[in-house]
Coordinates of C-alpha atoms in Angstrom, one line a residue:
X1 CA 25.0 -25.5 -54.0
X2 CA 27.5 -24.9 -56.2
X3 CA 30.5 -23.4 -54.9
X4 CA 30.0 -19.6 -55.2
X5 CA 25.9 -19.8 -53.5
X6 CA 27.5 -21.8 -51.3
X7 CA 29.9 -19.1 -50.7
X8 CA 27.2 -16.4 -50.2
X9 CA 25.4 -18.4 -48.2
X10 CA 28.2 -18.7 -45.1
X11 CA 28.9 -14.8 -45.9
X12 CA 25.7 -13.9 -45.1
X13 CA 25.1 -16.4 -42.5
X14 CA 28.8 -14.6 -40.3
X15 CA 27.4 -11.3 -41.6
X16 CA 24.1 -11.5 -39.9
X17 CA 25.8 -13.7 -36.5
X18 CA 28.0 -11.1 -35.9
X19 CA 25.3 -8.4 -36.5
X20 CA 23.3 -10.2 -33.6
X21 CA 25.8 -10.8 -31.6
X22 CA 27.0 -7.4 -31.5
X23 CA 23.4 -6.5 -30.7
X24 CA 23.3 -9.0 -28.0
X25 CA 26.8 -7.6 -26.8
X26 CA 25.3 -4.0 -26.8
X27 CA 21.8 -5.1 -25.3
X28 CA 23.9 -6.7 -21.6
X29 CA 25.8 -3.6 -21.6
X30 CA 23.5 -1.4 -21.8
X31 CA 21.1 -3.4 -18.9
X32 CA 24.2 -4.0 -16.9
X33 CA 22.7 -2.6 -13.9
X34 CA 19.9 -4.8 -14.1
X35 CA 21.5 -7.2 -14.1
X36 CA 23.4 -7.1 -11.2
X37 CA 21.2 -4.5 -9.6
X38 CA 18.9 -7.3 -7.4
X39 CA 22.3 -8.4 -5.8
X40 CA 22.0 -8.0 -2.0
X41 CA 24.9 -7.6 0.1
X42 CA 24.8 -7.7 4.2
X43 CA 27.1 -5.0 4.6
X44 CA 25.5 -2.2 2.3
X45 CA 23.3 0.6 3.5
X46 CA 19.7 0.4 4.4
X47 CA 17.8 2.4 2.1
X48 CA 13.8 3.7 3.6
X49 CA 11.3 4.7 1.8
X50 CA 8.3 6.2 3.6
X51 CA 5.1 7.7 2.2
X52 CA 4.5 11.2 2.4
X53 CA 3.4 13.6 5.5
X54 CA -0.7 13.1 5.6
X55 CA -0.3 10.2 4.4
X56 CA -2.5 7.5 7.0
X57 CA -0.3 4.3 6.6
X58 CA 2.7 6.7 7.3
X59 CA 0.9 8.3 10.7
X60 CA -0.7 4.3 11.8
X61 CA 3.3 3.3 11.2
X62 CA 4.6 6.4 13.2
X63 CA 2.4 5.5 15.8
X64 CA 2.3 2.2 16.5
X65 CA 6.2 1.6 15.8
X66 CA 6.7 4.9 18.6
X67 CA 8.4 7.2 15.9
X68 CA 7.1 10.2 17.1
X69 CA 8.2 12.7 19.5
X70 CA 6.2 14.4 22.7
X71 CA 3.2 16.2 20.0
X72 CA 3.0 13.4 17.8
X73 CA 5.0 14.3 15.3
X74 CA 6.7 11.8 13.4
X75 CA 10.2 11.4 13.5
X76 CA 11.7 9.3 10.3
X77 CA 15.0 10.2 9.3
X78 CA 14.4 13.4 6.6
X79 CA 16.6 11.0 4.4
X80 CA 14.1 8.1 3.6
X81 CA 12.9 8.6 0.2
X82 CA 9.0 9.7 -0.1
X83 CA 6.7 7.8 -2.3
X84 CA 3.4 9.1 -3.1
X85 CA 1.2 5.8 -2.9
X86 CA 0.9 2.4 -1.8
X87 CA 1.7 0.7 -5.8
X88 CA 5.2 3.0 -6.0
X89 CA 6.2 2.2 -2.7
X90 CA 6.3 -1.5 -3.4
X91 CA 7.7 -0.5 -6.7
X92 CA 10.9 0.8 -5.0
X93 CA 11.5 -1.9 -2.7
X94 CA 10.9 -4.6 -5.6
X95 CA 14.1 -2.8 -7.2
X96 CA 16.2 -2.2 -4.4
X97 CA 17.3 -4.8 -2.8
X98 CA 18.4 -2.9 -0.2
X99 CA 15.4 -1.2 0.4
X100 CA 12.7 -1.1 3.1
X101 CA 9.2 0.2 3.9
X102 CA 5.9 0.0 5.0
X103 CA 2.7 -0.9 3.0
X104 CA -1.0 -2.2 3.8
X105 CA -1.1 -6.2 4.3
X106 CA -4.1 -6.1 2.0
X107 CA -2.2 -4.3 -0.8
X108 CA 0.4 -7.4 -0.1
X109 CA 1.8 -9.2 -2.6
X110 CA 4.9 -11.9 -4.4
X111 CA 6.8 -8.8 -5.5
X112 CA 8.2 -7.5 -2.3
X113 CA 8.7 -9.8 0.8
X114 CA 6.5 -9.0 4.5
X115 CA 8.9 -9.3 8.0
X116 CA 7.7 -10.6 10.8
X117 CA 7.2 -8.4 13.8
X118 CA 8.7 -9.2 17.0
X119 CA 8.3 -13.0 16.4
X120 CA 4.7 -12.3 14.9
X121 CA 3.4 -12.8 11.5
X122 CA 1.2 -10.4 9.6
X123 CA -2.3 -12.5 8.9
X124 CA -5.4 -12.0 9.0
X125 CA -5.6 -14.9 11.8
X126 CA -2.5 -13.2 14.5
X127 CA -4.6 -9.7 13.8
X128 CA -7.9 -11.3 15.2
X129 CA -5.8 -13.0 17.6
X130 CA -4.5 -9.6 18.6
X131 CA -1.3 -10.9 18.7
X132 CA 0.0 -9.0 15.5
X133 CA 0.2 -5.7 16.9
X134 CA 0.6 -3.3 13.6
X135 CA -3.0 -3.1 13.2
X136 CA -4.6 0.3 12.1
X137 CA -8.6 1.0 11.0
X138 CA -9.6 2.1 7.6
X139 CA -12.1 4.8 8.4
X140 CA -15.0 6.7 5.8
X141 CA -16.0 9.9 7.6
X142 CA -18.4 12.9 6.5
X143 CA -18.3 16.2 7.6
X144 CA -21.5 17.9 5.7
X145 CA -25.2 16.1 5.3
X146 CA -25.5 13.1 3.4
X147 CA -27.7 13.3 0.1
X148 CA -30.1 10.9 0.0
X149 CA -27.7 8.5 -2.0
X150 CA -24.8 9.3 -0.3
X151 CA -26.9 8.0 3.0
X152 CA -27.9 4.6 1.3
X153 CA -24.3 4.2 0.0
X154 CA -22.7 5.2 3.6
X155 CA -25.3 2.3 5.2
X156 CA -24.4 -0.3 2.1
X157 CA -20.2 0.4 3.5
X158 CA -21.2 -1.6 6.7
X159 CA -23.6 -4.6 5.6
X160 CA -23.2 -7.8 5.4
X161 CA -22.0 -7.6 1.4
X162 CA -19.9 -5.2 2.2
X163 CA -18.0 -7.1 4.6
X164 CA -18.1 -10.1 2.9
X165 CA -16.1 -8.2 0.2
X166 CA -13.5 -7.0 3.3
X167 CA -12.8 -10.8 3.9
X168 CA -11.3 -11.6 0.3
X169 CA -9.5 -8.6 0.2
X170 CA -7.4 -9.5 3.5
X171 CA -8.4 -7.7 6.0
X172 CA -10.2 -7.7 9.2
X173 CA -14.1 -7.3 9.1
X174 CA -15.6 -4.9 11.8
X175 CA -18.8 -6.2 12.0
X176 CA -18.8 -10.3 11.1
X177 CA -22.9 -10.2 12.1
X178 CA -23.7 -7.4 9.9
X179 CA -27.4 -6.9 8.4
X180 CA -28.2 -7.9 5.1
X181 CA -27.9 -4.5 2.5
X182 CA -31.8 -4.1 1.0
X183 CA -31.1 -2.5 -2.7
X184 CA -32.9 1.2 -2.9
X185 CA -33.0 1.8 -6.1
X186 CA -32.0 5.6 -5.7
X187 CA -30.0 7.1 -8.8
X188 CA -28.1 9.9 -8.5
X189 CA -24.0 10.4 -8.7
X190 CA -21.8 10.1 -4.9
X191 CA -18.2 11.7 -4.4
X192 CA -15.1 9.9 -2.8
X193 CA -11.6 11.2 -1.8
X194 CA -8.8 9.9 0.7
X195 CA -7.0 7.1 1.2
X196 CA -4.7 5.3 -1.8
X197 CA -4.9 2.5 0.8
X198 CA -8.7 2.4 1.5
X199 CA -9.9 3.4 -2.0
X200 CA -9.3 -0.4 -3.4
X201 CA -11.9 -1.7 -1.4
X202 CA -14.3 1.4 -1.5
X203 CA -14.2 0.7 -4.8
X204 CA -14.9 -3.0 -4.5
X205 CA -18.2 -1.5 -2.3
X206 CA -19.0 0.5 -5.6
X207 CA -19.0 -2.1 -8.1
X208 CA -21.3 -4.7 -5.4
X209 CA -23.7 -1.6 -4.8
X210 CA -23.7 -0.5 -8.4
X211 CA -25.3 -3.7 -8.8
X212 CA -28.2 -3.4 -6.9
X213 CA -28.6 0.6 -8.2
X214 CA -27.1 0.8 -11.5
X215 CA -28.1 4.3 -11.6
X216 CA -26.2 5.8 -9.2
X217 CA -22.5 7.1 -10.6
X218 CA -19.6 7.0 -7.7
X219 CA -16.4 9.0 -8.2
X220 CA -13.2 7.9 -6.3
X221 CA -9.9 9.5 -6.1
X222 CA -7.2 8.7 -4.0
X223 CA -4.8 11.8 -2.9
X224 CA -4.4 10.3 0.6
X225 CA -5.7 10.3 4.1
X226 CA -5.3 13.7 4.5
X227 CA -7.2 15.4 1.3
X228 CA -10.0 13.0 2.1
X229 CA -10.3 14.0 5.7
X230 CA -10.0 17.9 4.5
X231 CA -11.8 17.2 1.3
X232 CA -15.3 15.8 4.0
X233 CA -15.0 18.5 6.8
X234 CA -15.2 21.1 3.1
X235 CA -17.9 19.2 1.7
X236 CA -16.0 19.1 -1.7
X237 CA -16.9 15.1 -1.2
X238 CA -19.6 13.1 0.1
X239 CA -17.4 10.8 2.0
X240 CA -13.4 11.0 2.6
X241 CA -11.3 7.9 3.2
X242 CA -8.7 7.8 5.9
X243 CA -6.5 5.1 7.1
X244 CA -4.8 7.3 10.1
X245 CA -8.0 8.7 13.0
X246 CA -8.8 12.1 12.4
X247 CA -7.4 14.2 14.8
X248 CA -9.2 16.3 17.7
X249 CA -9.5 19.2 15.5
X250 CA -10.8 17.5 12.4
X251 CA -12.6 15.3 14.8
X252 CA -14.5 18.6 16.0
X253 CA -15.1 19.3 12.2
X254 CA -16.3 15.6 11.4
X255 CA -20.1 14.7 12.1
X256 CA -19.0 10.9 11.7
X257 CA -16.2 8.7 11.5
X258 CA -16.4 4.8 11.8
X259 CA -13.9 2.0 10.5
X260 CA -15.0 -0.2 7.1
X261 CA -12.0 -3.0 7.8
X262 CA -9.1 -3.3 9.9
X263 CA -5.8 -3.4 8.3
X264 CA -2.2 -4.7 9.3
X265 CA 0.8 -2.4 8.5
X266 CA 3.3 -4.8 7.3
X267 CA 6.9 -4.2 7.1
X268 CA 9.0 -4.6 3.5
X269 CA 11.7 -5.8 2.4
X270 CA 13.5 -7.5 -1.7
X271 CA 12.8 -10.6 -1.9
X272 CA 16.4 -11.5 -2.1
X273 CA 16.8 -9.9 1.3
X274 CA 17.4 -12.8 3.8
X275 CA 15.6 -10.8 6.6
X276 CA 13.1 -12.8 8.3
X277 CA 12.1 -11.1 11.4
X278 CA 12.4 -7.3 13.6
X279 CA 11.4 -6.7 16.5
X280 CA 10.1 -3.0 16.8
X281 CA 13.4 -1.7 18.4
X282 CA 15.2 -2.4 15.3
X283 CA 12.2 -1.0 13.1
X284 CA 12.4 2.6 15.4
X285 CA 16.8 2.0 14.9
X286 CA 16.4 1.9 11.2
X287 CA 14.2 4.9 10.9
X288 CA 16.1 6.6 13.1
X289 CA 19.2 5.8 11.4
X290 CA 21.0 4.3 14.6
X291 CA 21.7 1.1 13.1
X292 CA 22.7 2.2 8.6
X293 CA 23.9 -1.3 7.2
X294 CA 22.3 -4.8 6.9
X295 CA 24.6 -6.8 8.9
X296 CA 24.1 -5.2 11.8
X297 CA 20.6 -6.8 11.9
X298 CA 21.1 -9.7 10.7
X299 CA 24.4 -11.0 12.0
X300 CA 22.3 -10.1 15.5

């Protein structure tokens, strides 16, 4: 390589190298919050996340943690940021090192950290023994007479095949001696509406059921437990899904409500949070906001 070509080579090398370095610098500046946002600081304020009013998860959480008044209305801090689904709740806590919320045990994954409650880990085994007390039923319900195909699917949900899926999904079955389902070879359509927590299990049920009955169409939507119960009552859906119990007024308008599984409610924090355990009284303090910062809990 002659001197002229060599100089031209180095000139281009330095030019493109400078552009590359400048690009990295700009990227770092634009994303500096992302690089630093996951640092946990115990003196920071606790960021509360909760589900929307009408959510079965919220209703069950406030009930089992005694965050309700004499009228059984929840008394969570109005400052809590509302999330409208399980996945949105998990994403919020995953991205916020100072966040806390609650989700279904069956939805738990490595993106967030589960904490023990009163010294008991949230596991299926601890739910079965009764040691873990933050639990609720996954219910299905209907308020109008079921069609032949909807009634057949109703029976399938309580079969041995369906209850095995409950276990695979990380929940506790309601009947370990359920009868085997006998295929009916029916056709038709079924509409199911309700809880975002119950929906993944019902989807699994639907897939398994349609292997037996491929001519059946099952439409499943998950706007929440309240909508599921309402849809079951007014007949806009064949079956409603709910992760809370119907209130007295709702129950009077429903024909049947039954659990398909028992679920644990898990208190979650960011993976960078060193917290391992909360007492029920501390959960109450957090969601009533008389415990404001993480060091008030971690230093106890």
